[in-house]
Tab-separated table of C-alpha atoms in Angstrom:
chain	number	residue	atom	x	y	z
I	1	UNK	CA	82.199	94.655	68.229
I	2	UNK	CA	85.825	95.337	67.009
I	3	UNK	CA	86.900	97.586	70.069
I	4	UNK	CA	85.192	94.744	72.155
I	5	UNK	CA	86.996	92.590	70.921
I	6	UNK	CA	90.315	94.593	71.034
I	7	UNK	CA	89.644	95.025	74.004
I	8	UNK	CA	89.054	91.459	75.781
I	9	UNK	CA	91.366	90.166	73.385
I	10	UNK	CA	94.726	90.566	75.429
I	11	UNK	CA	93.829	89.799	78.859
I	12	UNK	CA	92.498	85.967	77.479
I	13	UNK	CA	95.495	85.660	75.769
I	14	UNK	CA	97.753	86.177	78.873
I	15	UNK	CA	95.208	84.036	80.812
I	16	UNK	CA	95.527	81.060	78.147
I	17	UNK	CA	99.220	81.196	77.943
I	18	UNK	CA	98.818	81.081	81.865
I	19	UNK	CA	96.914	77.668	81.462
I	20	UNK	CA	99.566	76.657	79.004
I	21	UNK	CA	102.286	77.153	81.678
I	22	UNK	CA	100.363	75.495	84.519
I	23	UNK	CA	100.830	72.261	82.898
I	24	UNK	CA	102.169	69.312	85.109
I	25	UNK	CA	99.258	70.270	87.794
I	26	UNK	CA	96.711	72.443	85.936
I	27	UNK	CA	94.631	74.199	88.302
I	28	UNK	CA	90.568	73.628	87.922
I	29	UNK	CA	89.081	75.419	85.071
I	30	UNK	CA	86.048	76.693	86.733
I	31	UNK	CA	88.251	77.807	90.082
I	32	UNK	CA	90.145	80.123	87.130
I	33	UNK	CA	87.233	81.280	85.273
I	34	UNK	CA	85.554	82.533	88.839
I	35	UNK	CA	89.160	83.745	89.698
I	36	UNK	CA	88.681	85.731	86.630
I	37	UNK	CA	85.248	86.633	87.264
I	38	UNK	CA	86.005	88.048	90.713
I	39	UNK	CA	89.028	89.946	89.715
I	40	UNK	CA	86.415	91.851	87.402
I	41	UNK	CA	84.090	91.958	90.228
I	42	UNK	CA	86.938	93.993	92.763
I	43	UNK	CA	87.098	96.719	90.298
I	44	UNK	CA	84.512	98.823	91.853
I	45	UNK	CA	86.343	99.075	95.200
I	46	UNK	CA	89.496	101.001	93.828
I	47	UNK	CA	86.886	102.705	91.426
I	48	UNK	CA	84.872	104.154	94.234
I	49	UNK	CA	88.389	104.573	96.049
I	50	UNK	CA	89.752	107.060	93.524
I	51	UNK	CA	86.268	108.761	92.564
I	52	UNK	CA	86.102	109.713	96.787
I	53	UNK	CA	90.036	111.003	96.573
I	54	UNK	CA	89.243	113.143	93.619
I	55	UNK	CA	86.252	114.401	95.722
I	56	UNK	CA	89.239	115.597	98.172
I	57	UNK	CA	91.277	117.328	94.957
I	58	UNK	CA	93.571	114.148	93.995
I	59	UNK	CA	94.178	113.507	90.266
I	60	UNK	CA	96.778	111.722	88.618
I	61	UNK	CA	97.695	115.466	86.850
I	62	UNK	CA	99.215	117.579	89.830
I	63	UNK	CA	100.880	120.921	90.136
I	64	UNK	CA	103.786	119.203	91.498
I	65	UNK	CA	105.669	115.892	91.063
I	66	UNK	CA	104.822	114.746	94.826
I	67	UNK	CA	101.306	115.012	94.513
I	68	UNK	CA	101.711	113.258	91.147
I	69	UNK	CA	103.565	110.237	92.833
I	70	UNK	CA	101.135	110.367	95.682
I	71	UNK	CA	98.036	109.943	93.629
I	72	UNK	CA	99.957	107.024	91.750
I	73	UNK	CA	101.460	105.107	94.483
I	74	UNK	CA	99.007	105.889	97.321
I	75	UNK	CA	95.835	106.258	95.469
I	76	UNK	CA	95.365	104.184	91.912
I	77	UNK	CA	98.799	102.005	92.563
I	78	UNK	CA	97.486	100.693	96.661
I	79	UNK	CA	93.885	100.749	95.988
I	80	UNK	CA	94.272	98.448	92.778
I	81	UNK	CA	96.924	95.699	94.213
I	82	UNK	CA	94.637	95.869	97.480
I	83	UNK	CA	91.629	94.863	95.922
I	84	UNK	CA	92.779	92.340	93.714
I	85	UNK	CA	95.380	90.799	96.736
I	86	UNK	CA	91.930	90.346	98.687
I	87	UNK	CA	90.660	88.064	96.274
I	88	UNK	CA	94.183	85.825	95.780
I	89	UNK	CA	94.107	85.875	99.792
I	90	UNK	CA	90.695	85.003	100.753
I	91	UNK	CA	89.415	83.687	97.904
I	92	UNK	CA	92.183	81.438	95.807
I	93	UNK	CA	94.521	81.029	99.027
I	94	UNK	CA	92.716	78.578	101.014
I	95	UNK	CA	91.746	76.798	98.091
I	96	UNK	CA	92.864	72.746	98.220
I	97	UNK	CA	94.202	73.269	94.576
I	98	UNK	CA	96.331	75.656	95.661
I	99	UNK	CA	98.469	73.043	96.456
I	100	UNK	CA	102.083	74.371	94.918
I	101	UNK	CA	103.874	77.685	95.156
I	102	UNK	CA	103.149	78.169	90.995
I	103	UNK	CA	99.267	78.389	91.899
I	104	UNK	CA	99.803	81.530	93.561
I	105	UNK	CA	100.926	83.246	89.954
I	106	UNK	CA	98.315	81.337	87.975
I	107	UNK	CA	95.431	83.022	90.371
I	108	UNK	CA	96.993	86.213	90.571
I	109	UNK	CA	97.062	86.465	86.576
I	110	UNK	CA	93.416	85.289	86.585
I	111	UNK	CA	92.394	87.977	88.610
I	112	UNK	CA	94.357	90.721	87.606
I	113	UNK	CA	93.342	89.824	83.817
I	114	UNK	CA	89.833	89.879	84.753
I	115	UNK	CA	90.549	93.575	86.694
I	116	UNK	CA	92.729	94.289	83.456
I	117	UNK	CA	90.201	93.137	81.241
I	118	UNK	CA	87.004	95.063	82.300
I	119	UNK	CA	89.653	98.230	83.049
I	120	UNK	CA	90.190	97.848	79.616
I	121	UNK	CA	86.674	97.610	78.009
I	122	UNK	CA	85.871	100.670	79.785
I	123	UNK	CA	88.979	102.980	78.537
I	124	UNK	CA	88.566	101.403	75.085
I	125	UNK	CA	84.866	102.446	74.663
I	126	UNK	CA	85.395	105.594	75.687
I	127	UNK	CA	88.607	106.175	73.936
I	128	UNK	CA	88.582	104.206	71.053
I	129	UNK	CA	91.213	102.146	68.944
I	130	UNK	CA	94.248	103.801	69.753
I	131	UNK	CA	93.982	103.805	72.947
I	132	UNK	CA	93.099	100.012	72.624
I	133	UNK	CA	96.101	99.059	70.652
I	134	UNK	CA	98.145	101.271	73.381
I	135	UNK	CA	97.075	99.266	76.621
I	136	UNK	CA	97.438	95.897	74.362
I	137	UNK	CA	100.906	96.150	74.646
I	138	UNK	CA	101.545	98.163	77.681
I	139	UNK	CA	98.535	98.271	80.277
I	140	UNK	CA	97.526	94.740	80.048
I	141	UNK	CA	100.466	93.244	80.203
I	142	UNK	CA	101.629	95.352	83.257
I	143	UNK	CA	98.895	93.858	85.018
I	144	UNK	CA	100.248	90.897	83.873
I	145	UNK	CA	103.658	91.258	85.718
I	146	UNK	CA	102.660	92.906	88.983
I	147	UNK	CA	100.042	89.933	89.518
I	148	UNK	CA	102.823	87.224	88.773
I	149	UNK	CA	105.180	88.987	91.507
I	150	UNK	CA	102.240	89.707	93.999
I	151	UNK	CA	101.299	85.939	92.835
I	152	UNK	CA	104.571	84.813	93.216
I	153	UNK	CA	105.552	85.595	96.853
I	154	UNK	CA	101.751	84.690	98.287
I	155	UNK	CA	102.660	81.138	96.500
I	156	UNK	CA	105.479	81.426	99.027
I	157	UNK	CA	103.832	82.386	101.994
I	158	UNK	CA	101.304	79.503	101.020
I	159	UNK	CA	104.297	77.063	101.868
I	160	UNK	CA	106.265	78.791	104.072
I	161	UNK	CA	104.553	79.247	107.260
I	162	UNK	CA	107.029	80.870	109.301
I	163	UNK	CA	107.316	84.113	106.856
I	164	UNK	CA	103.433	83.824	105.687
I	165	UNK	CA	103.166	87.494	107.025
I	166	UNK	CA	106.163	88.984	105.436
I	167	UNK	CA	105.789	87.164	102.049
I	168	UNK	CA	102.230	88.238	101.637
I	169	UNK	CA	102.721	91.887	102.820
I	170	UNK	CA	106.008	91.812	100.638
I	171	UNK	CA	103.782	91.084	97.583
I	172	UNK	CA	101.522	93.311	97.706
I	173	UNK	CA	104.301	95.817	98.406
I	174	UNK	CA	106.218	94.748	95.550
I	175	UNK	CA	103.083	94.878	93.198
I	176	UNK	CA	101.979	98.533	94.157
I	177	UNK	CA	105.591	99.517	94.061
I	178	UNK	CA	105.938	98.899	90.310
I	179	UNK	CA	102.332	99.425	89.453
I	180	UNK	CA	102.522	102.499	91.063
I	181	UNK	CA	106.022	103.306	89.619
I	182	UNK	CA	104.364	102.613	86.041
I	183	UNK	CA	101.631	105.269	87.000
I	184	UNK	CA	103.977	107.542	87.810
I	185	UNK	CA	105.877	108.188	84.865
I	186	UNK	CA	102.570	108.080	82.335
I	187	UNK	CA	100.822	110.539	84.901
I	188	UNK	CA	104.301	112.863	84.604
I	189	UNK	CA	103.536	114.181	81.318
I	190	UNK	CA	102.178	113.099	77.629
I	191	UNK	CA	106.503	113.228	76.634
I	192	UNK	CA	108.759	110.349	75.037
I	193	UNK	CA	110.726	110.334	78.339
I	194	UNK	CA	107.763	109.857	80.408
I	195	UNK	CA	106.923	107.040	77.937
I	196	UNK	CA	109.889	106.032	78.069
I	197	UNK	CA	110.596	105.500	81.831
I	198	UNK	CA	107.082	103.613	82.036
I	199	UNK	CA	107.959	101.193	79.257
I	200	UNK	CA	111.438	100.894	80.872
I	201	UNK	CA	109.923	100.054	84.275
I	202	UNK	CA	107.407	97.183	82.961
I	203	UNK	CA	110.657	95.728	81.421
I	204	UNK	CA	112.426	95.484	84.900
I	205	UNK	CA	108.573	93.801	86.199
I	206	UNK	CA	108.721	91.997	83.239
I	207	UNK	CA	112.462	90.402	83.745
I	208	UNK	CA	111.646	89.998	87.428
I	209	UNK	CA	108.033	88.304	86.297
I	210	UNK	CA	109.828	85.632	84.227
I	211	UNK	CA	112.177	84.724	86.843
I	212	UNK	CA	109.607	84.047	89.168
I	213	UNK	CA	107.504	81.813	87.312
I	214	UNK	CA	110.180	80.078	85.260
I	215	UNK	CA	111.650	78.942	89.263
I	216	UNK	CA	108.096	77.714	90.005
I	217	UNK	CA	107.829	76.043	87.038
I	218	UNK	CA	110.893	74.108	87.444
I	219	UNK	CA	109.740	73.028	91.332
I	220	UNK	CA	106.386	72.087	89.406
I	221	UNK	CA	108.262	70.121	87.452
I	222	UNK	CA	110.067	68.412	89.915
I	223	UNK	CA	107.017	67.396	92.057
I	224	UNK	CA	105.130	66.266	88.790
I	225	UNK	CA	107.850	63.578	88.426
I	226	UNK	CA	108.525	62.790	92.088
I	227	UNK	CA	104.216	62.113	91.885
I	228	UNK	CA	104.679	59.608	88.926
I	229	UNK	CA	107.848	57.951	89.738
I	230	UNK	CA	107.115	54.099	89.328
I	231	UNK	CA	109.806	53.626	91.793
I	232	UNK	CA	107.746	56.043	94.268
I	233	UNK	CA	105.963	55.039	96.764
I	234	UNK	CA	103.099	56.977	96.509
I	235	UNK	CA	102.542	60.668	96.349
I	236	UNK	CA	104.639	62.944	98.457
I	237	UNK	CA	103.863	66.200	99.691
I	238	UNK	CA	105.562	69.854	98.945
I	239	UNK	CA	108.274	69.608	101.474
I	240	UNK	CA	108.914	72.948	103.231
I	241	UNK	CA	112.664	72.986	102.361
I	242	UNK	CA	111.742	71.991	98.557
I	243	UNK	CA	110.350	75.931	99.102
I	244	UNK	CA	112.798	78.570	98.644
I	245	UNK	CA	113.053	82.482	98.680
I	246	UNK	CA	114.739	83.824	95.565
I	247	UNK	CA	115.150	87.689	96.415
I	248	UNK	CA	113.951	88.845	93.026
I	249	UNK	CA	115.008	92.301	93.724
């Protein structure tokens, strides 16, 4: 029950400081809890992914550094962001309460908690405690940051309908980049520089993951008091030049 717990334990906690963050238009609970649900659901397409690539001879420990970077960019890294961008695309993106460019992280954390979280149960149970208290602060909460930066530019694309392509190819791109840049260096070799370069790369997602949702947060600001201004009208919509690209990279 401990390691269960352990286990669960981080991926609710990003998910609830998610909700906390969300808080001039909070998104429906039960639209996060399914978001959640499905992200846990898409696991078994990457799963079944990597099982039929090791069939072939990948693994994420090569003979060489190529075949290493291959099998964590092109196999684990793409199959991953794939499956859970399908889910943010068809199944949070048309969504009505997607209504602001912030909803796009807030489902993308949903899901890729729920992927993170059922990831984790399984590597837990059949690893134990360590390996629990390891992904706690490093696994989950790089699923954490390449969500908000998939999540960040499909929020974007949402509200941008000129560059809807672009932005929501460019965040998927983005996510596997790092996620499989993260790979990378932990499949390289059980070393402190190994370690090292991982932990250093989910600081530069991290840094780039706060920028993004500390900008949307400030435009969800600005619309929550535009909404309520007694001098208003009535409710205005997101304009389209209210939405702005900020290259994070």
């Amino acid at each position: 029950m401990m390691l269960l717990a352990l286990a669960v334990a981080p991926g609710l906690a990003i998910c609830l400081l998610m909700f906390i963050v969300d808080k001039y238009d909070p998104e429906p609970v039960g639209l996060l809890i399914k978001s959640f649900l499905l992200g846990m659901a898409c696991v078994v397409m990457p799963l079944l992914f990597q099982v039929l690539a090791s069939m072939y001879g990948f693994r994420e420990t090569n003979n060489s550094l190529f075949d290493t970077a291959f099998f964590a960019y092109g196999i684990v890294g793409l199959s991953e962001e794939f499956a859970k961008f399908l889910v943010l695309r068809f199944y949070a993106y048309p969504k009505k309460a997607f209504n602001e460019p912030l909803d796009g992280i807030v489902y993308a954390v949903m899901i890729g908690m729920g992927f993170a979280t059922l990831e984790n149960i399984a590597y837990v149970g059949q690893f134990g405690l360590g390996t629990g208290v390891a992904r706690m602060f490093l696994s989950v909460p790089a699923h954490a940051t390449f969500a908000i930066l998939m999540g960040y530019y499909v929020g974007l694309a949402k509200f941008m309908p000129a560059q809807r392509n672009m932005l929501l190819l460019k965040g998927l791109l983005i996510a596997v980049f790092f996620h499989g840049s993260f790979d990378f260096f932990l499949f390289s070799g059980n070393n402190i520089l190994a370690l090292g370069a991982a932990v250093f790369t989910l600081i530069i997602a991290a840094r780039l993951s706060y920028r993004a949702t500390r900008k949307d947060m400030m435009l969800s600001k600005k619309l929550f008091h535009r909404h309520f201004d007694k001098d208003a009208e009535g409710p205005s919509p997101l304009l389209p030049d209210e939405v702005e690209e900020d290259d994070l990279l």
